[in-house]
Tab-separated table of C-alpha atoms and ligand atoms in Angstrom:
chain	number	residue	atom	x	y	z
A	10	MET	CA	143.772	-120.340	117.595
A	11	ARG	CA	145.195	-119.159	120.819
A	12	TYR	CA	145.287	-116.253	122.406
A	13	VAL	CA	146.128	-114.015	125.551
A	14	VAL	CA	143.700	-111.455	126.658
A	15	THR	CA	144.756	-108.899	129.140
A	16	GLY	CA	142.343	-107.583	131.336
A	17	ALA	CA	139.850	-110.749	130.523
A	18	ALA	CA	137.843	-109.316	133.965
A	19	GLY	CA	137.717	-106.181	132.598
A	20	PHE	CA	134.199	-104.809	130.700
A	21	ILE	CA	135.760	-104.451	127.228
A	22	GLY	CA	138.756	-107.732	127.481
A	23	SER	CA	135.824	-109.466	129.443
A	24	GLN	CA	133.320	-109.423	125.856
A	25	LEU	CA	136.698	-109.943	123.948
A	26	ALA	CA	137.403	-112.968	126.061
A	27	GLU	CA	133.973	-114.303	124.606
A	28	ALA	CA	133.646	-113.096	121.368
A	29	LEU	CA	137.321	-115.090	120.776
A	30	VAL	CA	136.201	-118.033	122.598
A	31	ALA	CA	132.610	-118.378	120.114
A	32	ARG	CA	134.381	-117.990	117.351
A	33	GLY	CA	136.040	-121.366	118.477
A	34	ASP	CA	139.917	-119.927	119.812
A	35	GLU	CA	141.352	-121.031	122.794
A	36	VAL	CA	141.386	-117.782	125.033
A	37	LEU	CA	144.031	-118.008	128.082
A	38	GLY	CA	142.920	-114.766	130.092
A	39	VAL	CA	144.925	-112.650	132.515
A	40	ASP	CA	143.758	-110.255	135.096
A	41	CYS	CA	144.835	-108.259	138.515
A	42	PHE	CA	141.671	-107.219	139.432
A	43	THR	CA	142.836	-104.371	140.778
A	44	ASP	CA	139.664	-102.670	142.953
A	45	TYR	CA	139.903	-99.322	140.915
A	46	TYR	CA	136.315	-100.419	140.555
A	47	ASP	CA	134.330	-103.123	142.946
A	48	PRO	CA	136.473	-106.443	141.871
A	49	ALA	CA	132.806	-108.096	141.385
A	50	LEU	CA	131.764	-106.793	138.815
A	51	LYS	CA	135.235	-108.277	138.064
A	52	GLU	CA	134.434	-111.765	138.978
A	53	GLU	CA	131.218	-111.305	137.113
A	54	ASN	CA	132.344	-110.480	134.136
A	55	ALA	CA	134.565	-113.675	133.913
A	56	ALA	CA	132.558	-115.862	135.221
A	57	ASN	CA	132.560	-117.769	132.473
A	58	LEU	CA	136.329	-117.330	131.312
A	59	ASP	CA	139.354	-119.218	132.187
A	60	ILE	CA	141.850	-116.089	133.503
A	61	ALA	CA	145.289	-116.422	135.990
A	62	ARG	CA	145.658	-113.713	138.250
A	63	VAL	CA	148.430	-112.502	137.333
A	64	ASP	CA	150.021	-108.882	138.311
A	65	LEU	CA	152.174	-107.519	134.363
A	66	ALA	CA	153.768	-104.572	136.265
A	67	GLU	CA	155.783	-107.656	138.314
A	68	GLN	CA	155.138	-110.753	136.712
A	69	GLU	CA	155.898	-112.440	133.503
A	70	LEU	CA	153.873	-113.204	131.262
A	71	ASP	CA	154.103	-116.740	129.575
A	72	LEU	CA	153.182	-117.265	125.956
A	73	GLU	CA	154.677	-120.679	124.844
A	74	GLY	CA	152.169	-121.628	122.223
A	75	VAL	CA	149.964	-118.806	121.742
A	76	ASP	CA	149.823	-116.856	118.740
A	77	GLY	CA	148.832	-113.268	119.150
A	78	VAL	CA	148.140	-111.085	122.021
A	79	PHE	CA	145.513	-108.512	123.449
A	80	HIS	CA	146.919	-106.089	125.418
A	81	LEU	CA	143.742	-104.500	127.422
A	82	ALA	CA	144.959	-104.358	130.805
A	83	GLY	CA	145.704	-101.093	132.071
A	84	GLN	CA	144.155	-98.375	134.671
A	85	PRO	CA	141.659	-96.380	132.703
A	86	GLY	CA	139.959	-93.301	133.073
A	87	VAL	CA	141.224	-89.670	132.116
A	88	ARG	CA	140.501	-87.824	135.563
A	89	SER	CA	144.229	-89.130	136.969
A	90	PHE	CA	145.527	-86.484	138.240
A	91	GLY	CA	147.343	-86.604	141.791
A	92	ASN	CA	148.858	-88.974	144.204
A	93	VAL	CA	147.425	-92.061	141.474
A	94	PHE	CA	149.549	-91.316	138.894
A	95	GLU	CA	151.723	-94.399	140.381
A	96	GLU	CA	149.276	-96.145	139.770
A	97	TYR	CA	148.963	-95.298	136.044
A	98	VAL	CA	152.698	-96.093	135.446
A	99	ARG	CA	152.683	-99.005	137.382
A	100	ARG	CA	150.040	-100.670	135.177
A	101	ASN	CA	150.539	-98.775	132.133
A	102	LEU	CA	153.688	-98.486	131.571
A	103	LEU	CA	155.607	-101.091	133.831
A	104	ALA	CA	153.458	-103.784	132.959
A	105	SER	CA	152.879	-103.101	128.850
A	106	ARG	CA	157.131	-103.191	128.883
A	107	ARG	CA	156.799	-105.887	130.477
A	108	VAL	CA	153.948	-107.911	128.127
A	109	PHE	CA	155.827	-106.388	125.143
A	110	GLU	CA	159.544	-107.179	125.995
A	111	ALA	CA	157.347	-111.226	125.958
A	112	ALA	CA	155.574	-110.946	123.161
A	113	ALA	CA	158.912	-110.180	120.754
A	114	ALA	CA	161.059	-112.625	122.292
A	115	ALA	CA	158.021	-115.010	121.897
A	116	GLY	CA	157.835	-113.447	118.261
A	117	VAL	CA	154.067	-113.183	118.780
A	118	ARG	CA	151.865	-109.708	118.056
A	119	VAL	CA	150.012	-108.053	120.287
A	120	VAL	CA	147.365	-105.954	119.531
A	121	PHE	CA	147.847	-103.270	122.331
A	122	ALA	CA	144.199	-100.896	123.220
A	123	SER	CA	145.430	-97.369	123.604
A	124	SER	CA	142.256	-94.836	124.156
A	125	SER	CA	141.506	-91.760	121.811
A	126	SER	CA	142.197	-89.157	125.461
A	127	ILE	CA	146.201	-89.254	123.459
A	128	TYR	CA	144.643	-86.116	121.314
A	129	GLY	CA	144.007	-84.690	123.933
A	130	GLU	CA	142.047	-81.621	122.668
A	131	ALA	CA	142.565	-82.450	119.212
A	132	GLU	CA	144.214	-80.949	116.467
A	133	ARG	CA	141.327	-81.251	113.870
A	134	TYR	CA	137.841	-83.272	114.265
A	135	PRO	CA	137.322	-85.581	113.189
A	136	THR	CA	140.943	-86.866	114.339
A	137	PRO	CA	142.835	-88.994	112.090
A	138	GLU	CA	145.374	-90.481	112.822
A	139	ASP	CA	148.586	-88.459	112.195
A	140	ALA	CA	147.018	-85.172	114.041
A	141	GLU	CA	149.590	-84.500	115.932
A	142	PRO	CA	149.153	-86.042	119.923
A	143	ARG	CA	148.865	-83.279	122.921
A	144	PRO	CA	146.991	-85.457	126.113
A	145	ILE	CA	146.006	-83.282	128.533
A	146	SER	CA	145.593	-85.978	131.266
A	147	PRO	CA	147.969	-88.426	133.433
A	148	TYR	CA	146.430	-91.177	132.024
A	149	GLY	CA	146.558	-90.518	128.205
A	150	ILE	CA	150.609	-89.231	129.151
A	151	THR	CA	150.728	-93.258	129.826
A	152	LYS	CA	148.507	-94.994	127.146
A	153	LEU	CA	150.376	-92.194	124.381
A	154	GLY	CA	153.575	-93.871	126.547
A	155	CYS	CA	152.965	-97.420	126.355
A	156	GLU	CA	152.808	-96.379	122.317
A	157	GLN	CA	155.298	-95.101	122.343
A	158	LEU	CA	156.856	-98.203	123.866
A	159	ALA	CA	155.320	-100.173	121.367
A	160	HIS	CA	157.377	-98.675	119.202
A	161	ALA	CA	160.809	-98.849	120.621
A	162	TYR	CA	160.243	-102.830	120.900
A	163	ALA	CA	160.236	-103.095	116.885
A	164	ALA	CA	162.357	-101.120	116.362
A	165	GLY	CA	164.630	-102.847	119.127
A	166	PHE	CA	163.472	-106.035	118.835
A	167	GLY	CA	161.475	-107.153	115.404
A	168	LEU	CA	158.106	-106.554	118.155
A	169	ASP	CA	155.442	-107.100	115.738
A	170	ALA	CA	152.527	-104.802	117.185
A	171	VAL	CA	149.115	-103.002	116.495
A	172	VAL	CA	147.653	-99.806	118.537
A	173	LEU	CA	143.919	-99.141	118.648
A	174	ARG	CA	142.799	-95.800	119.705
A	175	TYR	CA	139.088	-96.686	121.758
A	176	PHE	CA	136.945	-93.984	121.287
A	177	THR	CA	134.261	-93.690	124.701
A	178	PHE	CA	133.377	-97.931	124.148
A	179	TYR	CA	129.609	-98.502	126.227
A	180	GLY	CA	127.378	-100.907	126.136
A	181	PRO	CA	126.558	-103.688	128.968
A	182	ARG	CA	129.672	-104.288	131.623
A	183	GLN	CA	130.827	-100.453	131.111
A	184	ARG	CA	132.763	-99.195	133.583
A	185	PRO	CA	130.972	-98.332	137.043
A	186	ASP	CA	133.235	-94.679	136.903
A	187	MET	CA	131.548	-93.608	133.482
A	188	ALA	CA	129.492	-91.294	132.457
A	189	LEU	CA	126.777	-93.698	130.841
A	190	ALA	CA	127.514	-96.167	133.152
A	191	ARG	CA	126.490	-93.519	136.320
A	192	ILE	CA	123.847	-92.374	133.996
A	193	VAL	CA	121.751	-95.632	133.995
A	194	ASP	CA	122.459	-96.488	136.890
A	195	ALA	CA	120.744	-93.475	138.472
A	196	LEU	CA	117.839	-94.024	136.143
A	197	ALA	CA	117.254	-97.041	137.018
A	198	ARG	CA	118.365	-96.401	141.453
A	199	GLY	CA	116.005	-92.599	140.508
A	200	ALA	CA	119.278	-91.215	142.443
A	201	SER	CA	121.213	-88.288	141.148
A	202	PHE	CA	124.155	-88.365	138.278
A	203	GLU	CA	127.055	-85.223	137.742
A	204	LEU	CA	127.368	-84.018	135.406
A	205	TYR	CA	131.053	-82.220	135.156
A	206	GLY	CA	130.669	-79.226	133.241
A	207	ASP	CA	127.841	-77.819	130.793
A	208	GLY	CA	126.928	-81.419	129.292
A	209	LEU	CA	127.487	-79.439	125.874
A	210	GLN	CA	131.154	-82.253	125.459
A	211	SER	CA	131.020	-84.460	122.794
A	212	ARG	CA	132.433	-88.300	122.349
A	213	SER	CA	132.471	-90.425	119.342
A	214	PHE	CA	130.694	-92.948	121.055
A	215	THR	CA	131.551	-96.728	120.506
A	216	TYR	CA	129.173	-99.559	121.229
A	217	VAL	CA	131.619	-102.403	122.757
A	218	ALA	CA	130.369	-105.038	120.010
A	219	ASP	CA	131.550	-103.472	117.249
A	220	GLY	CA	135.126	-102.609	118.955
A	221	VAL	CA	135.327	-105.316	120.189
A	222	ALA	CA	135.265	-106.899	116.227
A	223	ALA	CA	137.370	-104.259	115.221
A	224	THR	CA	140.249	-105.436	118.085
A	225	ILE	CA	140.014	-109.349	116.293
A	226	ALA	CA	140.161	-107.803	112.769
A	227	ALA	CA	143.305	-105.845	114.404
A	228	MET	CA	145.062	-108.956	114.756
A	229	GLN	CA	144.631	-110.945	112.352
A	230	GLN	CA	144.107	-108.661	109.305
A	231	ALA	CA	146.087	-105.662	110.384
A	232	PRO	CA	150.243	-104.567	109.040
A	233	ALA	CA	152.782	-105.124	111.465
A	234	GLY	CA	153.202	-101.776	112.851
A	235	SER	CA	149.314	-100.092	111.824
A	236	LEU	CA	147.563	-97.729	114.154
A	237	TYR	CA	143.402	-97.160	113.618
A	238	ASN	CA	141.241	-95.253	115.952
A	239	VAL	CA	138.909	-97.608	116.775
A	240	GLY	CA	135.484	-95.012	117.240
A	241	GLY	CA	133.438	-92.833	114.341
A	242	GLY	CA	129.894	-94.284	115.126
A	243	GLU	CA	127.592	-91.361	116.139
A	244	GLU	CA	129.144	-88.606	118.156
A	245	ALA	CA	126.811	-87.048	121.017
A	246	THR	CA	127.311	-84.820	123.817
A	247	MET	CA	126.528	-85.865	127.420
A	248	ARG	CA	123.263	-83.965	127.239
A	249	ASP	CA	122.780	-86.037	124.081
A	250	ALA	CA	123.294	-88.650	125.781
A	251	ILE	CA	120.695	-88.402	129.078
A	252	GLY	CA	117.843	-87.520	126.574
A	253	THR	CA	117.995	-90.698	124.518
A	254	LEU	CA	118.663	-92.822	127.721
A	255	GLU	CA	115.915	-91.144	129.087
A	256	ALA	CA	113.759	-91.941	126.279
A	257	VAL	CA	115.456	-95.023	126.445
A	258	SER	CA	114.153	-95.916	130.157
A	259	GLY	CA	110.918	-93.406	130.061
A	260	ARG	CA	112.442	-92.406	133.308
A	261	SER	CA	113.760	-88.722	133.595
A	262	LEU	CA	116.994	-87.910	135.161
A	263	ASP	CA	117.815	-86.320	138.181
A	264	VAL	CA	121.141	-84.066	136.928
A	265	VAL	CA	122.911	-82.463	139.143
A	266	GLU	CA	125.351	-79.526	137.848
A	267	GLY	CA	128.804	-80.283	139.199
A	268	PRO	CA	132.387	-78.275	138.008
A	269	PRO	CA	134.076	-79.197	134.666
A	270	ALA	CA	136.523	-82.278	135.521
A	271	ALA	CA	140.654	-81.438	134.713
A	272	GLY	CA	141.423	-83.693	132.607
A	273	ASP	CA	138.390	-84.232	130.281
A	274	VAL	CA	138.376	-83.387	126.861
A	275	ARG	CA	135.441	-81.200	124.880
A	276	ARG	CA	135.533	-83.506	121.474
A	277	THR	CA	136.192	-86.492	120.933
A	278	SER	CA	135.147	-87.286	117.022
A	279	ALA	CA	137.413	-90.617	115.142
A	280	ASP	CA	138.242	-89.965	111.769
A	281	ALA	CA	137.480	-94.327	111.040
A	282	THR	CA	138.479	-93.765	107.588
A	283	LYS	CA	141.536	-95.735	107.511
A	284	ILE	CA	140.351	-98.338	110.095
A	285	GLU	CA	137.030	-99.002	106.385
A	286	ARG	CA	140.142	-99.417	103.920
A	287	ASP	CA	142.875	-101.346	105.541
A	288	LEU	CA	140.230	-103.869	107.412
A	289	GLY	CA	136.611	-102.552	106.494
A	290	TRP	CA	135.526	-102.009	109.457
A	291	ARG	CA	133.430	-99.552	110.528
A	292	ALA	CA	131.429	-99.018	113.709
A	293	THR	CA	127.314	-99.639	112.879
A	294	THR	CA	125.760	-99.890	115.947
A	295	ALA	CA	123.022	-96.341	116.380
A	296	LEU	CA	124.379	-94.705	119.687
A	297	GLU	CA	119.780	-95.326	120.217
A	298	ASP	CA	120.165	-98.990	120.004
A	299	GLY	CA	123.351	-99.649	122.037
A	300	LEU	CA	122.281	-97.486	124.877
A	301	ARG	CA	119.292	-99.675	124.692
A	302	ALA	CA	120.622	-102.561	125.065
A	303	GLN	CA	122.978	-100.922	127.796
A	304	TRP	CA	119.661	-99.603	129.551
A	305	LYS	CA	118.454	-103.002	129.104
A	306	TRP	CA	121.256	-104.795	131.066
A	307	ALA	CA	122.007	-102.409	133.654
A	308	SER	CA	118.338	-101.972	134.517
A	309	VAL	CA	117.487	-105.709	135.112
A	310	ARG	CA	120.998	-106.091	137.230
A	311	VAL	CA	119.447	-103.279	139.769
A	312	ALA	CA	115.927	-104.606	139.813
A	313	ALA	CA	117.469	-108.494	140.963
A	314	PRO	CA	117.534	-108.795	144.401
B	6	LIG	C1	136.304	-93.125	128.596
B	6	LIG	C2	137.546	-94.166	129.708
B	6	LIG	O1	136.848	-93.853	130.412
B	6	LIG	C3	138.593	-93.937	129.547
B	6	LIG	O2	139.389	-95.141	129.972
B	6	LIG	C4	138.718	-93.914	127.984
B	6	LIG	O3	140.400	-93.608	127.322
B	6	LIG	C5	138.396	-92.796	126.949
B	6	LIG	O4	136.996	-92.747	127.276
B	6	LIG	C6	138.547	-93.030	125.894
B	6	LIG	O5	137.867	-94.000	124.855
B	6	LIG	O6	139.702	-92.121	124.695
B	6	LIG	P1	135.954	-90.137	128.723
B	6	LIG	O7	135.651	-90.037	127.348
B	6	LIG	O8	136.147	-89.806	128.862
B	6	LIG	O9	136.969	-91.555	129.348
B	6	LIG	O10	134.416	-90.920	129.267
B	6	LIG	P2	133.963	-90.953	130.435
B	6	LIG	O11	134.577	-91.357	131.576
B	6	LIG	O12	132.170	-91.730	130.330
B	6	LIG	O13	133.027	-89.702	130.100
B	6	LIG	C7	131.945	-89.023	129.382
B	6	LIG	C8	131.659	-87.636	130.120
B	6	LIG	O14	131.067	-87.655	130.750
B	6	LIG	C9	133.187	-86.171	129.914
B	6	LIG	O15	132.696	-85.053	129.071
B	6	LIG	C10	132.669	-86.706	131.591
B	6	LIG	O16	133.284	-85.459	132.238
B	6	LIG	C11	131.119	-86.588	131.595
B	6	LIG	N1	130.848	-87.202	133.500
B	6	LIG	C12	131.513	-88.713	133.416
B	6	LIG	C13	130.354	-86.896	133.662
B	6	LIG	O17	129.161	-85.712	133.658
B	6	LIG	N2	129.572	-87.264	135.414
B	6	LIG	C14	130.511	-88.548	135.299
B	6	LIG	O18	130.555	-88.893	137.092
B	6	LIG	C15	131.345	-88.908	135.076
């Protein structure tokens, strides 16, 4: 098959693209290498991929001869208050509008990477897909807006869209602004880590290779218009995660406590019943194993000259 992967130079997109290539699919990567974090890291992620530089908020997406679009491009990060909101609107809503419109016109499926952040402080835990969405971050609001936009293009133009709500993916290449990447980096360098709040906030951490498998299964098997949580592996508090990484690395972390951050939810916990029932997918990587893989990947890089 021939797929477009948007955000193909990113943490998740690059590993999705590589997994597709390994299966024998042809991948046309698209990325605009924004400077939300060091674009050199994206160049590194993209080293073995064929990636076109396209700014989806401004340029058309060519879907001639394409069998499906994995739409992972976007402006990430829940701590998104302030003037940066314009970038969230542009890179999430405006870019997705073009992707959905192009896919509807070409009659190809879009698998859209949404986020657990659309639940905000969730109505219930573990959180099923029909819980009321009530995001508490500007980022989450734009992701929810993108989901709604996909519905609108499905209703108005027959778009075949599948929405996936990713729960805090981690593993090799994790974005450097994310907590586990910062912890691993601090352990490797002997630097300090700023913990936002009391560290008892928890996440349904999802190992990236598991999430990539769910994303491919959604393209291949999900009914049109379906919506799934991708998570539900191990829920852990930040203090648990720090303890596990200390054990894995054999080092102790210098934790500096700071105030809680606006936009952060206290807890995420995925109910993954639906994706397991429909697609036969569930998260299988134990947090300790996944963190070991992330530590190994990051510590070698820090040690390298
Ligand atoms: C992450 C991603 O950043 C979002 O792009 C994504 O949409 C979301 O997961 C999701 O999957 O729903 P988050 O869960 O907040 O968002 O992930 P982290 O940025 O790794 O933060 C995890 C926890 O660590 C948060 O409670 C945060 O307050 C804390 N943290 C983060 C710190 O204590 N210190 C830091 O330096 C960074």
